[in-house]
mmCIF file of N, CA, C and O in Angstrom:
data_model
loop_
_atom_site.group_PDB
_atom_site.id
_atom_site.type_symbol
_atom_site.label_atom_id
_atom_site.label_comp_id
_atom_site.label_asym_id
_atom_site.label_seq_id
_atom_site.Cartn_x
_atom_site.Cartn_y
_atom_site.Cartn_z
ATOM 1 N N UNK R 1 67.296 -38.304 18.879
ATOM 2 C CA UNK R 1 66.640 -39.247 18.015
ATOM 3 C C UNK R 1 67.676 -39.813 17.047
ATOM 4 O O UNK R 1 68.341 -39.081 16.342
ATOM 5 N N UNK R 2 67.851 -41.120 17.051
ATOM 6 C CA UNK R 2 68.788 -41.717 16.122
ATOM 7 C C UNK R 2 68.246 -43.041 15.625
ATOM 8 O O UNK R 2 67.383 -43.657 16.215
ATOM 9 N N UNK R 3 68.799 -43.474 14.506
ATOM 10 C CA UNK R 3 68.333 -44.669 13.833
ATOM 11 C C UNK R 3 69.438 -45.730 13.901
ATOM 12 O O UNK R 3 70.564 -45.479 13.519
ATOM 13 N N UNK R 4 69.120 -46.913 14.401
ATOM 14 C CA UNK R 4 70.106 -47.992 14.486
ATOM 15 C C UNK R 4 70.561 -48.461 13.110
ATOM 16 O O UNK R 4 71.604 -49.070 12.977
ATOM 17 N N UNK R 5 69.778 -48.189 12.086
ATOM 18 C CA UNK R 5 70.099 -48.656 10.738
ATOM 19 C C UNK R 5 70.744 -47.545 9.908
ATOM 20 O O UNK R 5 70.438 -47.388 8.748
ATOM 21 N N UNK R 6 71.648 -46.769 10.502
ATOM 22 C CA UNK R 6 72.259 -45.635 9.817
ATOM 23 C C UNK R 6 73.586 -45.991 9.162
ATOM 24 O O UNK R 6 74.459 -45.170 9.053
ATOM 25 N N UNK R 7 73.747 -47.221 8.745
ATOM 26 C CA UNK R 7 74.983 -47.656 8.096
ATOM 27 C C UNK R 7 75.062 -47.074 6.687
ATOM 28 O O UNK R 7 74.062 -46.962 5.991
ATOM 29 N N UNK R 8 76.283 -46.729 6.301
ATOM 30 C CA UNK R 8 76.513 -46.182 4.970
ATOM 31 C C UNK R 8 76.528 -47.307 3.940
ATOM 32 O O UNK R 8 76.860 -48.448 4.263
ATOM 33 N N UNK R 9 76.240 -46.953 2.694
ATOM 34 C CA UNK R 9 76.287 -47.917 1.610
ATOM 35 C C UNK R 9 77.722 -48.254 1.248
ATOM 36 O O UNK R 9 78.670 -47.564 1.617
ATOM 37 N N UNK R 10 77.896 -49.319 0.508
ATOM 38 C CA UNK R 10 79.251 -49.765 0.154
ATOM 39 C C UNK R 10 79.962 -48.754 -0.740
ATOM 40 O O UNK R 10 81.183 -48.585 -0.636
ATOM 41 N N UNK R 11 79.224 -48.060 -1.609
ATOM 42 C CA UNK R 11 79.842 -47.056 -2.481
ATOM 43 C C UNK R 11 80.375 -45.889 -1.654
ATOM 44 O O UNK R 11 81.489 -45.405 -1.892
ATOM 45 N N UNK R 12 79.595 -45.450 -0.664
ATOM 46 C CA UNK R 12 80.022 -44.342 0.190
ATOM 47 C C UNK R 12 81.258 -44.717 0.985
ATOM 48 O O UNK R 12 82.200 -43.928 1.107
ATOM 49 N N UNK R 13 81.275 -45.910 1.520
ATOM 50 C CA UNK R 13 82.428 -46.377 2.296
ATOM 51 C C UNK R 13 83.668 -46.435 1.394
ATOM 52 O O UNK R 13 84.763 -46.035 1.809
ATOM 53 N N UNK R 14 83.509 -46.924 0.159
ATOM 54 C CA UNK R 14 84.638 -47.015 -0.763
ATOM 55 C C UNK R 14 85.190 -45.634 -1.107
ATOM 56 O O UNK R 14 86.409 -45.427 -1.131
ATOM 57 N N UNK R 15 84.296 -44.673 -1.358
ATOM 58 C CA UNK R 15 84.732 -43.306 -1.673
ATOM 59 C C UNK R 15 85.437 -42.684 -0.475
ATOM 60 O O UNK R 15 86.499 -42.071 -0.606
ATOM 61 N N UNK R 16 84.869 -42.846 0.715
ATOM 62 C CA UNK R 16 85.472 -42.267 1.911
ATOM 63 C C UNK R 16 86.822 -42.912 2.227
ATOM 64 O O UNK R 16 87.731 -42.253 2.721
ATOM 65 N N UNK R 17 86.961 -44.188 1.931
ATOM 66 C CA UNK R 17 88.232 -44.875 2.173
ATOM 67 C C UNK R 17 89.331 -44.287 1.289
ATOM 68 O O UNK R 17 90.453 -44.063 1.738
ATOM 69 N N UNK R 18 88.982 -43.991 0.038
ATOM 70 C CA UNK R 18 89.976 -43.424 -0.880
ATOM 71 C C UNK R 18 90.243 -41.956 -0.590
ATOM 72 O O UNK R 18 91.392 -41.518 -0.623
ATOM 73 N N UNK R 19 89.198 -41.177 -0.337
ATOM 74 C CA UNK R 19 89.408 -39.745 -0.100
ATOM 75 C C UNK R 19 90.048 -39.473 1.256
ATOM 76 O O UNK R 19 90.646 -38.416 1.439
ATOM 77 N N UNK R 20 89.934 -40.394 2.193
ATOM 78 C CA UNK R 20 90.561 -40.175 3.496
ATOM 79 C C UNK R 20 92.083 -40.209 3.405
ATOM 80 O O UNK R 20 92.765 -39.733 4.299
ATOM 81 N N UNK R 21 92.614 -40.750 2.316
ATOM 82 C CA UNK R 21 94.062 -40.787 2.121
ATOM 83 C C UNK R 21 94.607 -39.429 1.658
ATOM 84 O O UNK R 21 95.806 -39.209 1.699
ATOM 85 N N UNK R 22 93.717 -38.548 1.204
ATOM 86 C CA UNK R 22 94.132 -37.226 0.729
ATOM 87 C C UNK R 22 94.209 -36.289 1.929
ATOM 88 O O UNK R 22 93.225 -36.136 2.660
ATOM 89 N N UNK R 23 95.340 -35.640 2.145
ATOM 90 C CA UNK R 23 95.445 -34.707 3.271
ATOM 91 C C UNK R 23 94.466 -33.535 3.109
ATOM 92 O O UNK R 23 94.232 -33.056 1.994
ATOM 93 N N UNK R 24 93.917 -33.074 4.212
ATOM 94 C CA UNK R 24 92.955 -31.974 4.172
ATOM 95 C C UNK R 24 93.578 -30.697 3.619
ATOM 96 O O UNK R 24 92.888 -29.863 3.041
ATOM 97 N N UNK R 25 94.879 -30.548 3.782
ATOM 98 C CA UNK R 25 95.569 -29.353 3.286
ATOM 99 C C UNK R 25 95.476 -29.243 1.759
ATOM 100 O O UNK R 25 95.482 -28.146 1.212
ATOM 101 N N UNK R 26 95.367 -30.373 1.068
ATOM 102 C CA UNK R 26 95.260 -30.363 -0.396
ATOM 103 C C UNK R 26 94.005 -29.606 -0.815
ATOM 104 O O UNK R 26 94.038 -28.792 -1.753
ATOM 105 N N UNK R 27 92.891 -29.840 -0.123
ATOM 106 C CA UNK R 27 91.646 -29.146 -0.453
ATOM 107 C C UNK R 27 91.755 -27.649 -0.172
ATOM 108 O O UNK R 27 91.261 -26.826 -0.943
ATOM 109 N N UNK R 28 92.417 -27.286 0.934
ATOM 110 C CA UNK R 28 92.601 -25.878 1.269
ATOM 111 C C UNK R 28 93.452 -25.188 0.213
ATOM 112 O O UNK R 28 93.097 -24.108 -0.275
ATOM 113 N N UNK R 29 94.549 -25.801 -0.173
ATOM 114 C CA UNK R 29 95.429 -25.217 -1.182
ATOM 115 C C UNK R 29 94.702 -25.116 -2.524
ATOM 116 O O UNK R 29 94.821 -24.106 -3.233
ATOM 117 N N UNK R 30 93.923 -26.132 -2.877
ATOM 118 C CA UNK R 30 93.187 -26.101 -4.144
ATOM 119 C C UNK R 30 92.150 -24.976 -4.146
ATOM 120 O O UNK R 30 91.995 -24.268 -5.153
ATOM 121 N N UNK R 31 91.443 -24.790 -3.038
ATOM 122 C CA UNK R 31 90.453 -23.717 -2.954
ATOM 123 C C UNK R 31 91.090 -22.346 -3.034
ATOM 124 O O UNK R 31 90.608 -21.465 -3.769
ATOM 125 N N UNK R 32 92.177 -22.153 -2.297
ATOM 126 C CA UNK R 32 92.867 -20.862 -2.347
ATOM 127 C C UNK R 32 93.514 -20.620 -3.708
ATOM 128 O O UNK R 32 93.554 -19.485 -4.188
ATOM 129 N N UNK R 33 93.988 -21.678 -4.346
ATOM 130 C CA UNK R 33 94.554 -21.550 -5.692
ATOM 131 C C UNK R 33 93.489 -21.137 -6.696
ATOM 132 O O UNK R 33 93.750 -20.317 -7.582
ATOM 133 N N UNK R 34 92.294 -21.701 -6.559
ATOM 134 C CA UNK R 34 91.197 -21.315 -7.455
ATOM 135 C C UNK R 34 90.877 -19.833 -7.296
ATOM 136 O O UNK R 34 90.635 -19.128 -8.295
ATOM 137 N N UNK R 35 90.886 -19.349 -6.063
ATOM 138 C CA UNK R 35 90.639 -17.920 -5.842
ATOM 139 C C UNK R 35 91.744 -17.065 -6.456
ATOM 140 O O UNK R 35 91.473 -16.011 -7.055
ATOM 141 N N UNK R 36 92.991 -17.497 -6.308
ATOM 142 C CA UNK R 36 94.123 -16.746 -6.857
ATOM 143 C C UNK R 36 94.083 -16.714 -8.384
ATOM 144 O O UNK R 36 94.274 -15.662 -9.001
ATOM 145 N N UNK R 37 93.819 -17.868 -8.993
ATOM 146 C CA UNK R 37 93.721 -17.931 -10.453
ATOM 147 C C UNK R 37 92.560 -17.060 -10.937
ATOM 148 O O UNK R 37 92.686 -16.338 -11.937
ATOM 149 N N UNK R 38 91.458 -17.106 -10.232
ATOM 150 C CA UNK R 38 90.309 -16.282 -10.587
ATOM 151 C C UNK R 38 90.661 -14.797 -10.543
ATOM 152 O O UNK R 38 90.291 -14.026 -11.432
ATOM 153 N N UNK R 39 91.386 -14.397 -9.504
ATOM 154 C CA UNK R 39 91.787 -13.000 -9.383
ATOM 155 C C UNK R 39 92.703 -12.600 -10.548
ATOM 156 O O UNK R 39 92.547 -11.522 -11.127
ATOM 157 N N UNK R 40 93.629 -13.473 -10.905
ATOM 158 C CA UNK R 40 94.533 -13.174 -12.027
ATOM 159 C C UNK R 40 93.768 -13.085 -13.346
ATOM 160 O O UNK R 40 94.059 -12.212 -14.179
ATOM 161 N N UNK R 41 92.812 -13.974 -13.537
ATOM 162 C CA UNK R 41 92.000 -13.923 -14.756
ATOM 163 C C UNK R 41 91.155 -12.652 -14.808
ATOM 164 O O UNK R 41 91.001 -12.041 -15.875
ATOM 165 N N UNK R 42 90.625 -12.236 -13.665
ATOM 166 C CA UNK R 42 89.830 -11.012 -13.613
ATOM 167 C C UNK R 42 90.716 -9.810 -13.950
ATOM 168 O O UNK R 42 90.296 -8.909 -14.672
ATOM 169 N N UNK R 43 91.932 -9.819 -13.422
ATOM 170 C CA UNK R 43 92.876 -8.735 -13.712
ATOM 171 C C UNK R 43 93.246 -8.728 -15.200
ATOM 172 O O UNK R 43 93.507 -7.670 -15.767
ATOM 173 N N UNK R 44 93.265 -9.913 -15.813
ATOM 174 C CA UNK R 44 93.571 -10.038 -17.235
ATOM 175 C C UNK R 44 92.368 -9.824 -18.118
ATOM 176 O O UNK R 44 92.406 -10.134 -19.306
ATOM 177 N N UNK R 45 91.297 -9.308 -17.556
ATOM 178 C CA UNK R 45 90.062 -8.967 -18.284
ATOM 179 C C UNK R 45 89.392 -10.180 -18.945
ATOM 180 O O UNK R 45 88.844 -10.086 -20.033
ATOM 181 N N UNK R 46 89.440 -11.304 -18.263
ATOM 182 C CA UNK R 46 88.723 -12.509 -18.718
ATOM 183 C C UNK R 46 87.650 -12.817 -17.682
ATOM 184 O O UNK R 46 87.730 -13.799 -16.956
ATOM 185 N N UNK R 47 86.659 -11.943 -17.631
ATOM 186 C CA UNK R 47 85.671 -11.951 -16.561
ATOM 187 C C UNK R 47 84.898 -13.268 -16.457
ATOM 188 O O UNK R 47 84.738 -13.819 -15.367
ATOM 189 N N UNK R 48 84.395 -13.773 -17.558
ATOM 190 C CA UNK R 48 83.567 -14.985 -17.510
ATOM 191 C C UNK R 48 84.368 -16.203 -17.036
ATOM 192 O O UNK R 48 83.886 -16.999 -16.232
ATOM 193 N N UNK R 49 85.603 -16.327 -17.527
ATOM 194 C CA UNK R 49 86.450 -17.429 -17.084
ATOM 195 C C UNK R 49 86.801 -17.266 -15.610
ATOM 196 O O UNK R 49 86.820 -18.240 -14.847
ATOM 197 N N UNK R 50 87.065 -16.031 -15.189
ATOM 198 C CA UNK R 50 87.400 -15.760 -13.791
ATOM 199 C C UNK R 50 86.242 -16.129 -12.871
ATOM 200 O O UNK R 50 86.454 -16.707 -11.798
ATOM 201 N N UNK R 51 85.034 -15.824 -13.272
ATOM 202 C CA UNK R 51 83.868 -16.163 -12.456
ATOM 203 C C UNK R 51 83.680 -17.675 -12.363
ATOM 204 O O UNK R 51 83.343 -18.207 -11.303
ATOM 205 N N UNK R 52 83.926 -18.381 -13.481
ATOM 206 C CA UNK R 52 83.776 -19.833 -13.461
ATOM 207 C C UNK R 52 84.815 -20.471 -12.525
ATOM 208 O O UNK R 52 84.468 -21.299 -11.684
ATOM 209 N N UNK R 53 86.065 -20.058 -12.644
ATOM 210 C CA UNK R 53 87.129 -20.626 -11.802
ATOM 211 C C UNK R 53 86.904 -20.235 -10.346
ATOM 212 O O UNK R 53 87.136 -21.038 -9.434
ATOM 213 N N UNK R 54 86.440 -19.026 -10.088
ATOM 214 C CA UNK R 54 86.190 -18.566 -8.720
ATOM 215 C C UNK R 54 85.119 -19.382 -8.019
ATOM 216 O O UNK R 54 85.134 -19.513 -6.792
ATOM 217 N N UNK R 55 84.203 -19.943 -8.787
ATOM 218 C CA UNK R 55 83.140 -20.754 -8.191
ATOM 219 C C UNK R 55 83.635 -22.123 -7.755
ATOM 220 O O UNK R 55 82.934 -22.838 -7.042
ATOM 221 N N UNK R 56 84.827 -22.513 -8.145
ATOM 222 C CA UNK R 56 85.382 -23.797 -7.718
ATOM 223 C C UNK R 56 85.808 -23.761 -6.259
ATOM 224 O O UNK R 56 85.897 -24.815 -5.615
ATOM 225 N N UNK R 57 86.109 -22.591 -5.725
ATOM 226 C CA UNK R 57 86.675 -22.485 -4.375
ATOM 227 C C UNK R 57 85.736 -23.057 -3.314
ATOM 228 O O UNK R 57 86.172 -23.849 -2.466
ATOM 229 N N UNK R 58 84.484 -22.665 -3.329
ATOM 230 C CA UNK R 58 83.546 -23.120 -2.294
ATOM 231 C C UNK R 58 83.387 -24.646 -2.269
ATOM 232 O O UNK R 58 83.514 -25.252 -1.200
ATOM 233 N N UNK R 59 83.154 -25.309 -3.409
ATOM 234 C CA UNK R 59 83.047 -26.778 -3.353
ATOM 235 C C UNK R 59 84.327 -27.451 -2.874
ATOM 236 O O UNK R 59 84.268 -28.435 -2.129
ATOM 237 N N UNK R 60 85.479 -26.924 -3.273
ATOM 238 C CA UNK R 60 86.744 -27.528 -2.825
ATOM 239 C C UNK R 60 86.913 -27.383 -1.318
ATOM 240 O O UNK R 60 87.325 -28.329 -0.633
ATOM 241 N N UNK R 61 86.583 -26.217 -0.782
ATOM 242 C CA UNK R 61 86.706 -26.006 0.662
ATOM 243 C C UNK R 61 85.688 -26.845 1.429
ATOM 244 O O UNK R 61 85.988 -27.371 2.498
ATOM 245 N N UNK R 62 84.494 -27.003 0.882
ATOM 246 C CA UNK R 62 83.480 -27.838 1.534
ATOM 247 C C UNK R 62 83.912 -29.310 1.516
ATOM 248 O O UNK R 62 83.727 -30.028 2.511
ATOM 249 N N UNK R 63 84.495 -29.763 0.408
ATOM 250 C CA UNK R 63 84.993 -31.140 0.367
ATOM 251 C C UNK R 63 86.107 -31.353 1.394
ATOM 252 O O UNK R 63 86.173 -32.406 2.024
ATOM 253 N N UNK R 64 86.954 -30.347 1.571
ATOM 254 C CA UNK R 64 88.001 -30.435 2.578
ATOM 255 C C UNK R 64 87.434 -30.505 3.982
ATOM 256 O O UNK R 64 87.915 -31.268 4.824
ATOM 257 N N UNK R 65 86.405 -29.716 4.241
ATOM 258 C CA UNK R 65 85.751 -29.738 5.549
ATOM 259 C C UNK R 65 85.103 -31.096 5.798
ATOM 260 O O UNK R 65 85.253 -31.685 6.872
ATOM 261 N N UNK R 66 84.401 -31.625 4.809
ATOM 262 C CA UNK R 66 83.778 -32.941 4.931
ATOM 263 C C UNK R 66 84.836 -34.011 5.185
ATOM 264 O O UNK R 66 84.671 -34.873 6.043
ATOM 265 N N UNK R 67 85.936 -33.937 4.440
ATOM 266 C CA UNK R 67 87.031 -34.889 4.606
ATOM 267 C C UNK R 67 87.565 -34.839 6.027
ATOM 268 O O UNK R 67 87.798 -35.873 6.657
ATOM 269 N N UNK R 68 87.739 -33.637 6.567
ATOM 270 C CA UNK R 68 88.263 -33.481 7.921
ATOM 271 C C UNK R 68 87.287 -34.052 8.956
ATOM 272 O O UNK R 68 87.695 -34.730 9.895
ATOM 273 N N UNK R 69 86.007 -33.780 8.786
ATOM 274 C CA UNK R 69 84.999 -34.283 9.726
ATOM 275 C C UNK R 69 84.946 -35.805 9.691
ATOM 276 O O UNK R 69 84.883 -36.457 10.737
ATOM 277 N N UNK R 70 84.979 -36.383 8.498
ATOM 278 C CA UNK R 70 84.928 -37.842 8.384
ATOM 279 C C UNK R 70 86.166 -38.467 9.021
ATOM 280 O O UNK R 70 86.072 -39.491 9.703
ATOM 281 N N UNK R 71 87.325 -37.832 8.859
ATOM 282 C CA UNK R 71 88.546 -38.364 9.458
ATOM 283 C C UNK R 71 88.498 -38.307 10.982
ATOM 284 O O UNK R 71 88.943 -39.228 11.657
ATOM 285 N N UNK R 72 87.952 -37.235 11.530
ATOM 286 C CA UNK R 72 87.971 -37.069 12.982
ATOM 287 C C UNK R 72 86.785 -37.735 13.669
ATOM 288 O O UNK R 72 86.924 -38.255 14.775
ATOM 289 N N UNK R 73 85.619 -37.717 13.063
ATOM 290 C CA UNK R 73 84.408 -38.249 13.691
ATOM 291 C C UNK R 73 83.989 -39.617 13.191
ATOM 292 O O UNK R 73 83.234 -40.313 13.828
ATOM 293 N N UNK R 74 84.417 -39.994 12.003
ATOM 294 C CA UNK R 74 84.003 -41.266 11.421
ATOM 295 C C UNK R 74 82.700 -41.090 10.658
ATOM 296 O O UNK R 74 81.914 -40.204 10.923
ATOM 297 N N UNK R 75 82.472 -41.956 9.687
ATOM 298 C CA UNK R 75 81.293 -41.789 8.829
ATOM 299 C C UNK R 75 80.025 -42.313 9.448
ATOM 300 O O UNK R 75 78.932 -41.929 9.045
ATOM 301 N N UNK R 76 80.089 -43.206 10.415
ATOM 302 C CA UNK R 76 78.872 -43.767 11.037
ATOM 303 C C UNK R 76 78.755 -43.396 12.505
ATOM 304 O O UNK R 76 78.028 -44.056 13.256
ATOM 305 N N UNK R 77 79.427 -42.376 12.942
ATOM 306 C CA UNK R 77 79.388 -41.993 14.347
ATOM 307 C C UNK R 77 78.007 -41.441 14.691
ATOM 308 O O UNK R 77 77.477 -40.596 13.987
ATOM 309 N N UNK R 78 77.398 -41.953 15.751
ATOM 310 C CA UNK R 78 76.091 -41.460 16.192
ATOM 311 C C UNK R 78 76.233 -40.859 17.584
ATOM 312 O O UNK R 78 77.167 -41.166 18.319
ATOM 313 N N UNK R 79 75.295 -40.007 17.955
ATOM 314 C CA UNK R 79 75.343 -39.356 19.263
ATOM 315 C C UNK R 79 75.079 -40.362 20.385
ATOM 316 O O UNK R 79 74.268 -41.260 20.249
ATOM 317 N N UNK R 80 75.799 -40.193 21.452
ATOM 318 C CA UNK R 80 75.567 -41.027 22.619
ATOM 319 C C UNK R 80 76.183 -42.406 22.561
ATOM 320 O O UNK R 80 75.881 -43.254 23.372
ATOM 321 N N UNK R 81 77.059 -42.633 21.604
ATOM 322 C CA UNK R 81 77.687 -43.959 21.478
ATOM 323 C C UNK R 81 79.171 -43.840 21.576
ATOM 324 O O UNK R 81 79.816 -42.990 21.196
#
């Protein structure tokens, strides 16, 4: 089941055009860096700050995954086309 009118809005296209220039490795390094900084903060007994920084890892890795999918599959790719 697919919709012929599945075109993205102009804002989405503009954002994807700019973010597609960022290498996917940047998101991976940023996510792993957030985990490392969080671990160091936890070791330094700054628990609340460590938990806040540690929560950045998942969104950064998800943005990297989305960026990779958009680069390889395209933003308007539909099944069977």
